[in-house]
Amino acid sequence: MNNFSYERLHNNLQYLKLYTTEELLDNCLELAARDSKTTMEVLDYLFEQERKHREAVAIERRMKSAAFPVKKTLEEFDFEFQSSIDKKVIEDLATLRFVHNTENVVLLGPPGVGKSHIAIALGIEAAKAGFSVYFTNAGNLIERLKIATNEGVLEKKLKDFTKYNLLIIDEIGYLPFDEEGAHCLFQLISKRHEKRSTIFTSNKSYGEWGEIFKDHVIAAAVLDRILYHCTTINIKGESYRLKERKRQGIKTVNSYT
Ligand SMILES: Nc1ncnc2c1ncn2[C@@H]1O[C@H](COP(=O)(O)OP(=O)(O)O)[C@@H](O)[C@H]1O
Ligand SMILES: [Mg+2]
């Protein structure tokens, strides 16, 4: 290859934003000449690396914008400890059919049983598969919607939250909502209904949601939409944190930590 071609090739790869290919090119051509690789093999290798790198960057970007509070995976989840969960149901959810079909998932159970863990793990699977994901806690979400209402930009905020393929609303019911908050959340759930998937976690059974919303009519309307296409996972049993502490031989006063 003459100098002119060499330089033009590098410039074109940069212009086309094929940065990985450009970076690997010299070394790859050298090795190809040494090992008598075919042109097809060289091109295949370079473009495979380019695609892999772009995919990794895109996953990283989606993971960042998902704002997961911690990283949790399904591999790390001890299904034997949490025998009230049917592993097959979680594995089925991990296929992400529910996101394709814009269905919801609700994880119910007392503190420490792994609700947030599973919600985050499913969120990570979705981000890896190319879906836009956002994790938030119910109290925080409602605060933001209320601020948007006060600033007269609720519609825009609702639109922003509706664009995610998968929204995770963690900890519904830890704090009751006031009337305005309940109304904001209802609007968001209505907007996402049958268009996008949402995962909810709550320490309260459905029967107790009326108290969270302090309004049984709104609670019923919210549940009606959520449960239309929904998988509910009812987790019973002991807190995993408590088990960990017991294993370490540390006495605890209560499990609500
Ligand atoms: N079955 C489990 N296997 C492994 N880790 C678990 C399991 N259940 C809970 N944990 C871990 O225990 C801690 C509490 O779980 P978390 O998901 O926050 O509970 P919850 O949201 O139900 O209150 C987390 O660090 C989580 O990763
Ligand atoms: Mg939690």
mmCIF file of C-alpha atoms and ligand atoms in Angstrom:
data_model
loop_
_atom_site.group_PDB
_atom_site.id
_atom_site.type_symbol
_atom_site.label_atom_id
_atom_site.label_comp_id
_atom_site.label_asym_id
_atom_site.label_seq_id
_atom_site.Cartn_x
_atom_site.Cartn_y
_atom_site.Cartn_z
ATOM 1 C CA MET A 1 0.000 0.000 0.000
ATOM 2 C CA ASN A 2 1.482 3.349 -0.926
ATOM 3 C CA ASN A 3 1.633 6.221 1.490
ATOM 4 C CA PHE A 4 -1.219 8.108 -0.134
ATOM 5 C CA SER A 5 -3.637 5.161 0.099
ATOM 6 C CA TYR A 6 -2.551 4.490 3.647
ATOM 7 C CA GLU A 7 -3.254 8.038 4.756
ATOM 8 C CA ARG A 8 -6.510 8.293 2.874
ATOM 9 C CA LEU A 9 -7.708 5.011 4.394
ATOM 10 C CA HIS A 10 -6.987 6.283 7.908
ATOM 11 C CA ASN A 11 -8.657 9.609 7.157
ATOM 12 C CA ASN A 12 -11.731 7.931 5.700
ATOM 13 C CA LEU A 13 -12.060 5.590 8.668
ATOM 14 C CA GLN A 14 -11.980 8.611 10.954
ATOM 15 C CA TYR A 15 -14.453 10.501 8.769
ATOM 16 C CA LEU A 16 -16.791 7.498 8.878
ATOM 17 C CA LYS A 17 -16.280 7.306 12.648
ATOM 18 C CA LEU A 18 -14.947 3.731 12.392
ATOM 19 C CA TYR A 19 -12.543 4.481 15.224
ATOM 20 C CA THR A 20 -12.009 0.908 16.432
ATOM 21 C CA THR A 21 -11.233 -0.254 12.894
ATOM 22 C CA GLU A 22 -8.824 2.631 12.488
ATOM 23 C CA GLU A 23 -7.097 1.841 15.734
ATOM 24 C CA LEU A 24 -6.727 -1.862 14.950
ATOM 25 C CA LEU A 25 -5.900 -1.475 11.262
ATOM 26 C CA ASP A 26 -2.087 -1.278 11.258
ATOM 27 C CA ASN A 27 -1.570 -4.138 13.649
ATOM 28 C CA CYS A 28 -4.215 -6.225 11.918
ATOM 29 C CA LEU A 29 -2.667 -5.716 8.451
ATOM 30 C CA GLU A 30 0.749 -6.643 9.777
ATOM 31 C CA LEU A 31 -0.496 -9.854 11.373
ATOM 32 C CA ALA A 32 -2.567 -10.663 8.288
ATOM 33 C CA ALA A 33 0.508 -10.416 6.077
ATOM 34 C CA ARG A 34 2.523 -12.576 8.476
ATOM 35 C CA ASP A 35 -0.177 -15.246 8.825
ATOM 36 C CA SER A 36 -1.385 -15.094 5.192
ATOM 37 C CA LYS A 37 -4.954 -14.159 6.147
ATOM 38 C CA THR A 38 -7.448 -13.513 3.359
ATOM 39 C CA THR A 39 -8.945 -10.059 2.747
ATOM 40 C CA MET A 40 -12.293 -11.491 3.818
ATOM 41 C CA GLU A 41 -10.852 -12.627 7.157
ATOM 42 C CA VAL A 42 -9.246 -9.241 7.773
ATOM 43 C CA LEU A 43 -12.448 -7.323 6.993
ATOM 44 C CA ASP A 44 -14.554 -9.716 9.048
ATOM 45 C CA TYR A 45 -12.244 -9.342 12.061
ATOM 46 C CA LEU A 46 -12.129 -5.542 11.869
ATOM 47 C CA PHE A 47 -15.878 -5.023 11.511
ATOM 48 C CA GLU A 48 -16.639 -7.590 14.198
ATOM 49 C CA GLN A 49 -14.421 -5.631 16.619
ATOM 50 C CA GLU A 50 -16.026 -2.347 15.538
ATOM 51 C CA ARG A 51 -19.529 -3.731 16.174
ATOM 52 C CA LYS A 52 -18.584 -5.250 19.534
ATOM 53 C CA HIS A 53 -17.041 -2.006 20.715
ATOM 54 C CA ARG A 54 -20.048 0.062 19.632
ATOM 55 C CA GLU A 55 -22.399 -2.365 21.324
ATOM 56 C CA ALA A 56 -20.418 -2.164 24.569
ATOM 57 C CA VAL A 57 -20.434 1.648 24.448
ATOM 58 C CA ALA A 58 -24.200 1.707 23.823
ATOM 59 C CA ILE A 59 -24.840 -0.685 26.743
ATOM 60 C CA GLU A 60 -22.645 1.453 28.983
ATOM 61 C CA ARG A 61 -24.611 4.551 27.960
ATOM 62 C CA ARG A 62 -27.983 2.881 28.624
ATOM 63 C CA MET A 63 -26.724 1.555 31.985
ATOM 64 C CA LYS A 64 -25.650 5.055 32.997
ATOM 65 C CA SER A 65 -28.888 6.708 31.981
ATOM 66 C CA ALA A 66 -30.883 3.964 33.755
ATOM 67 C CA ALA A 67 -29.515 5.314 37.063
ATOM 68 C CA PHE A 68 -29.500 1.977 38.869
ATOM 69 C CA PRO A 69 -28.610 2.624 42.533
ATOM 70 C CA VAL A 70 -26.491 -0.550 42.608
ATOM 71 C CA LYS A 71 -25.637 -3.332 40.188
ATOM 72 C CA LYS A 72 -27.505 -6.587 40.826
ATOM 73 C CA THR A 73 -27.723 -9.604 38.567
ATOM 74 C CA LEU A 74 -29.940 -12.676 38.377
ATOM 75 C CA GLU A 75 -26.825 -14.866 38.608
ATOM 76 C CA GLU A 76 -26.171 -13.401 42.061
ATOM 77 C CA PHE A 77 -29.703 -14.170 43.258
ATOM 78 C CA ASP A 78 -29.987 -17.178 45.576
ATOM 79 C CA PHE A 79 -33.272 -18.808 44.522
ATOM 80 C CA GLU A 80 -32.797 -21.605 47.025
ATOM 81 C CA PHE A 81 -32.913 -19.146 49.899
ATOM 82 C CA GLN A 82 -36.009 -17.437 48.490
ATOM 83 C CA SER A 83 -38.128 -20.506 47.832
ATOM 84 C CA SER A 84 -41.362 -18.508 47.499
ATOM 85 C CA ILE A 85 -40.109 -17.303 44.102
ATOM 86 C CA ASP A 86 -40.608 -19.585 41.132
ATOM 87 C CA LYS A 87 -37.270 -19.395 39.335
ATOM 88 C CA LYS A 88 -38.938 -20.298 36.039
ATOM 89 C CA VAL A 89 -41.147 -17.198 36.215
ATOM 90 C CA ILE A 90 -38.094 -14.968 36.704
ATOM 91 C CA GLU A 91 -36.259 -16.747 33.891
ATOM 92 C CA ASP A 92 -39.258 -16.165 31.665
ATOM 93 C CA LEU A 93 -39.250 -12.461 32.587
ATOM 94 C CA ALA A 94 -35.525 -12.364 31.775
ATOM 95 C CA THR A 95 -36.377 -13.244 28.160
ATOM 96 C CA LEU A 96 -37.866 -9.695 28.127
ATOM 97 C CA ARG A 97 -41.010 -10.811 26.354
ATOM 98 C CA PHE A 98 -42.865 -8.631 28.855
ATOM 99 C CA VAL A 99 -41.009 -5.542 27.605
ATOM 100 C CA HIS A 100 -41.714 -6.435 23.965
ATOM 101 C CA ASN A 101 -45.379 -6.911 24.862
ATOM 102 C CA THR A 102 -45.515 -3.744 27.034
ATOM 103 C CA GLU A 103 -46.613 -5.735 30.089
ATOM 104 C CA ASN A 104 -45.963 -4.907 33.743
ATOM 105 C CA VAL A 105 -44.313 -6.713 36.628
ATOM 106 C CA VAL A 106 -45.119 -6.155 40.300
ATOM 107 C CA LEU A 107 -42.875 -7.505 43.039
ATOM 108 C CA LEU A 108 -44.581 -7.589 46.426
ATOM 109 C CA GLY A 109 -43.122 -8.573 49.785
ATOM 110 C CA PRO A 110 -41.653 -7.450 53.087
ATOM 111 C CA PRO A 111 -38.301 -5.608 53.314
ATOM 112 C CA GLY A 112 -35.102 -7.409 52.386
ATOM 113 C CA VAL A 113 -36.583 -10.271 50.358
ATOM 114 C CA GLY A 114 -35.002 -9.217 47.061
ATOM 115 C CA LYS A 115 -37.658 -7.097 45.321
ATOM 116 C CA SER A 116 -35.255 -4.322 44.303
ATOM 117 C CA HIS A 117 -32.569 -6.885 43.455
ATOM 118 C CA ILE A 118 -34.801 -8.654 40.933
ATOM 119 C CA ALA A 119 -36.164 -5.378 39.539
ATOM 120 C CA ILE A 120 -32.628 -4.056 38.933
ATOM 121 C CA ALA A 121 -31.442 -7.375 37.491
ATOM 122 C CA LEU A 122 -34.332 -7.392 34.981
ATOM 123 C CA GLY A 123 -33.590 -3.738 34.201
ATOM 124 C CA ILE A 124 -29.973 -4.577 33.449
ATOM 125 C CA GLU A 125 -31.039 -7.416 31.130
ATOM 126 C CA ALA A 126 -33.318 -4.950 29.316
ATOM 127 C CA ALA A 127 -30.561 -2.315 29.019
ATOM 128 C CA LYS A 128 -28.199 -4.969 27.627
ATOM 129 C CA ALA A 129 -30.814 -5.993 25.077
ATOM 130 C CA GLY A 130 -31.123 -2.436 23.771
ATOM 131 C CA PHE A 131 -34.150 -1.112 25.665
ATOM 132 C CA SER A 132 -34.115 2.272 27.344
ATOM 133 C CA VAL A 133 -34.540 1.811 31.089
ATOM 134 C CA TYR A 134 -34.949 4.154 34.039
ATOM 135 C CA PHE A 135 -34.893 3.283 37.717
ATOM 136 C CA THR A 136 -36.537 5.528 40.267
ATOM 137 C CA ASN A 137 -38.010 5.359 43.681
ATOM 138 C CA ALA A 138 -41.703 6.192 44.045
ATOM 139 C CA GLY A 139 -41.215 9.033 46.539
ATOM 140 C CA ASN A 140 -38.563 10.680 44.413
ATOM 141 C CA LEU A 141 -40.569 10.254 41.209
ATOM 142 C CA ILE A 142 -43.612 11.882 42.776
ATOM 143 C CA GLU A 143 -41.540 14.783 44.109
ATOM 144 C CA ARG A 144 -40.230 15.417 40.606
ATOM 145 C CA LEU A 145 -43.701 15.254 39.089
ATOM 146 C CA LYS A 146 -44.995 17.682 41.707
ATOM 147 C CA ILE A 147 -42.158 20.129 41.032
ATOM 148 C CA ALA A 148 -42.944 19.862 37.311
ATOM 149 C CA THR A 149 -46.601 20.631 38.078
ATOM 150 C CA ASN A 150 -45.625 23.747 40.018
ATOM 151 C CA GLU A 151 -43.402 24.862 37.164
ATOM 152 C CA GLY A 152 -46.171 24.227 34.645
ATOM 153 C CA VAL A 153 -44.188 21.534 32.804
ATOM 154 C CA LEU A 154 -45.940 18.377 34.005
ATOM 155 C CA GLU A 155 -46.965 17.337 30.480
ATOM 156 C CA LYS A 156 -43.360 17.483 29.311
ATOM 157 C CA LYS A 157 -42.124 15.583 32.365
ATOM 158 C CA LEU A 158 -44.776 12.894 31.856
ATOM 159 C CA LYS A 159 -43.680 12.606 28.234
ATOM 160 C CA ASP A 160 -40.042 12.222 29.328
ATOM 161 C CA PHE A 161 -40.933 9.434 31.741
ATOM 162 C CA THR A 162 -43.162 7.764 29.156
ATOM 163 C CA LYS A 163 -40.402 7.403 26.599
ATOM 164 C CA TYR A 164 -38.514 4.719 28.524
ATOM 165 C CA ASN A 165 -39.232 1.199 27.313
ATOM 166 C CA LEU A 166 -38.941 0.042 30.897
ATOM 167 C CA LEU A 167 -39.530 2.202 33.959
ATOM 168 C CA ILE A 168 -38.793 0.736 37.390
ATOM 169 C CA ILE A 169 -40.747 2.377 40.199
ATOM 170 C CA ASP A 170 -39.284 1.073 43.428
ATOM 171 C CA GLU A 171 -40.764 1.224 46.923
ATOM 172 C CA ILE A 172 -44.408 2.051 46.342
ATOM 173 C CA GLY A 173 -45.991 2.310 49.758
ATOM 174 C CA TYR A 174 -43.040 3.115 51.997
ATOM 175 C CA LEU A 175 -44.512 6.589 52.292
ATOM 176 C CA PRO A 176 -48.165 7.397 51.559
ATOM 177 C CA PHE A 177 -48.800 9.858 48.707
ATOM 178 C CA ASP A 178 -50.714 13.074 49.117
ATOM 179 C CA GLU A 179 -53.604 13.800 46.780
ATOM 180 C CA GLU A 180 -51.507 15.708 44.245
ATOM 181 C CA GLY A 181 -48.795 13.034 44.269
ATOM 182 C CA ALA A 182 -51.312 10.240 43.785
ATOM 183 C CA HIS A 183 -52.841 12.131 40.881
ATOM 184 C CA CYS A 184 -49.438 12.699 39.206
ATOM 185 C CA LEU A 185 -48.579 9.010 39.495
ATOM 186 C CA PHE A 186 -51.970 8.029 38.122
ATOM 187 C CA GLN A 187 -51.374 10.217 35.068
ATOM 188 C CA LEU A 188 -47.970 8.685 34.439
ATOM 189 C CA ILE A 189 -49.319 5.140 34.756
ATOM 190 C CA SER A 190 -52.208 5.988 32.425
ATOM 191 C CA LYS A 191 -49.820 7.431 29.838
ATOM 192 C CA ARG A 192 -47.578 4.362 29.901
ATOM 193 C CA HIS A 193 -50.483 1.914 29.973
ATOM 194 C CA GLU A 194 -50.264 -0.561 27.063
ATOM 195 C CA LYS A 195 -47.463 1.495 25.481
ATOM 196 C CA ARG A 196 -44.543 0.793 27.793
ATOM 197 C CA SER A 197 -43.567 -1.672 30.528
ATOM 198 C CA THR A 198 -43.223 -0.793 34.173
ATOM 199 C CA ILE A 199 -41.839 -2.798 37.088
ATOM 200 C CA PHE A 200 -43.198 -1.842 40.507
ATOM 201 C CA THR A 201 -41.997 -2.990 43.891
ATOM 202 C CA SER A 202 -44.012 -2.605 47.068
ATOM 203 C CA ASN A 203 -44.029 -3.786 50.648
ATOM 204 C CA LYS A 204 -47.821 -3.461 50.672
ATOM 205 C CA SER A 205 -50.304 -6.000 49.316
ATOM 206 C CA TYR A 206 -52.731 -4.808 46.623
ATOM 207 C CA GLY A 207 -55.454 -4.627 49.265
ATOM 208 C CA GLU A 208 -53.424 -1.996 51.095
ATOM 209 C CA TRP A 209 -52.784 0.228 48.070
ATOM 210 C CA GLY A 210 -55.915 2.244 48.892
ATOM 211 C CA GLU A 211 -54.123 3.511 52.006
ATOM 212 C CA ILE A 212 -50.979 4.430 50.056
ATOM 213 C CA PHE A 213 -53.002 6.520 47.618
ATOM 214 C CA LYS A 214 -55.257 7.678 50.450
ATOM 215 C CA ASP A 215 -57.998 7.438 47.853
ATOM 216 C CA HIS A 216 -59.569 4.085 47.043
ATOM 217 C CA VAL A 217 -60.971 5.255 43.705
ATOM 218 C CA ILE A 218 -57.558 6.348 42.381
ATOM 219 C CA ALA A 219 -55.906 3.227 43.821
ATOM 220 C CA ALA A 220 -58.488 1.040 42.049
ATOM 221 C CA ALA A 221 -57.980 2.940 38.767
ATOM 222 C CA VAL A 222 -54.194 2.601 39.055
ATOM 223 C CA LEU A 223 -54.391 -1.117 39.854
ATOM 224 C CA ASP A 224 -56.859 -1.663 37.026
ATOM 225 C CA ARG A 225 -54.305 -0.343 34.537
ATOM 226 C CA ILE A 226 -51.254 -1.987 36.078
ATOM 227 C CA LEU A 227 -52.881 -5.407 36.394
ATOM 228 C CA TYR A 228 -54.362 -5.443 32.884
ATOM 229 C CA HIS A 229 -51.257 -7.247 31.585
ATOM 230 C CA CYS A 230 -49.117 -8.030 34.575
ATOM 231 C CA THR A 231 -47.015 -10.658 36.304
ATOM 232 C CA THR A 232 -47.233 -10.408 40.089
ATOM 233 C CA ILE A 233 -44.472 -11.952 42.155
ATOM 234 C CA ASN A 234 -45.424 -12.361 45.763
ATOM 235 C CA ILE A 235 -42.303 -12.895 47.826
ATOM 236 C CA LYS A 236 -42.711 -14.298 51.281
ATOM 237 C CA GLY A 237 -40.155 -15.268 53.863
ATOM 238 C CA GLU A 238 -37.188 -13.921 55.661
ATOM 239 C CA SER A 239 -35.073 -10.880 54.855
ATOM 240 C CA TYR A 240 -31.832 -11.841 53.117
ATOM 241 C CA ARG A 241 -30.031 -9.113 55.059
ATOM 242 C CA LEU A 242 -31.184 -10.742 58.285
ATOM 243 C CA LYS A 243 -29.935 -14.108 57.114
ATOM 244 C CA GLU A 244 -26.557 -12.581 56.241
ATOM 245 C CA ARG A 245 -26.337 -11.041 59.703
ATOM 246 C CA LYS A 246 -27.350 -14.281 61.359
ATOM 247 C CA ARG A 247 -24.672 -16.061 59.369
ATOM 248 C CA GLN A 248 -22.135 -13.568 60.626
ATOM 249 C CA GLY A 249 -23.425 -14.146 64.151
ATOM 250 C CA ILE A 250 -24.536 -10.557 64.683
ATOM 251 C CA LYS A 251 -27.637 -10.154 66.816
ATOM 252 C CA THR A 252 -30.296 -7.824 65.403
ATOM 253 C CA VAL A 253 -32.996 -5.848 67.100
ATOM 254 C CA ASN A 254 -35.369 -5.917 64.153
ATOM 255 C CA SER A 255 -35.322 -6.600 60.437
ATOM 256 C CA TYR A 256 -36.441 -3.145 59.288
ATOM 257 C CA THR A 257 -33.033 -1.734 58.482
HETATM 258 N N1 LIG B 1 -32.261 -14.368 47.405
HETATM 259 C C1 LIG B 1 -31.256 -13.501 47.407
HETATM 260 N N2 LIG B 1 -30.027 -13.859 46.932
HETATM 261 C C2 LIG B 1 -28.987 -12.999 46.975
HETATM 262 N N3 LIG B 1 -29.059 -11.747 47.470
HETATM 263 C C3 LIG B 1 -30.245 -11.334 47.950
HETATM 264 C C4 LIG B 1 -31.405 -12.178 47.935
HETATM 265 N N4 LIG B 1 -32.429 -11.493 48.468
HETATM 266 C C5 LIG B 1 -31.950 -10.284 48.787
HETATM 267 N N5 LIG B 1 -30.639 -10.187 48.506
HETATM 268 C C6 LIG B 1 -29.755 -9.059 48.791
HETATM 269 O O1 LIG B 1 -30.180 -8.533 50.047
HETATM 270 C C7 LIG B 1 -30.215 -7.127 50.035
HETATM 271 C C8 LIG B 1 -31.661 -6.654 50.229
HETATM 272 O O2 LIG B 1 -32.439 -7.017 49.083
HETATM 273 P P1 LIG B 1 -33.391 -5.987 48.338
HETATM 274 O O3 LIG B 1 -33.568 -6.438 46.948
HETATM 275 O O4 LIG B 1 -32.881 -4.596 48.541
HETATM 276 O O5 LIG B 1 -34.715 -6.193 49.187
HETATM 277 P P2 LIG B 1 -36.109 -5.475 49.086
HETATM 278 O O6 LIG B 1 -36.076 -4.568 47.904
HETATM 279 O O7 LIG B 1 -37.108 -6.579 48.968
HETATM 280 O O8 LIG B 1 -36.259 -4.724 50.378
HETATM 281 C C9 LIG B 1 -29.646 -6.703 48.707
HETATM 282 O O9 LIG B 1 -28.276 -6.469 48.857
HETATM 283 C C10 LIG B 1 -29.884 -7.923 47.810
HETATM 284 O O10 LIG B 1 -28.914 -8.005 46.783
HETATM 285 MG MG MG B 2 -36.068 -2.478 47.950
#
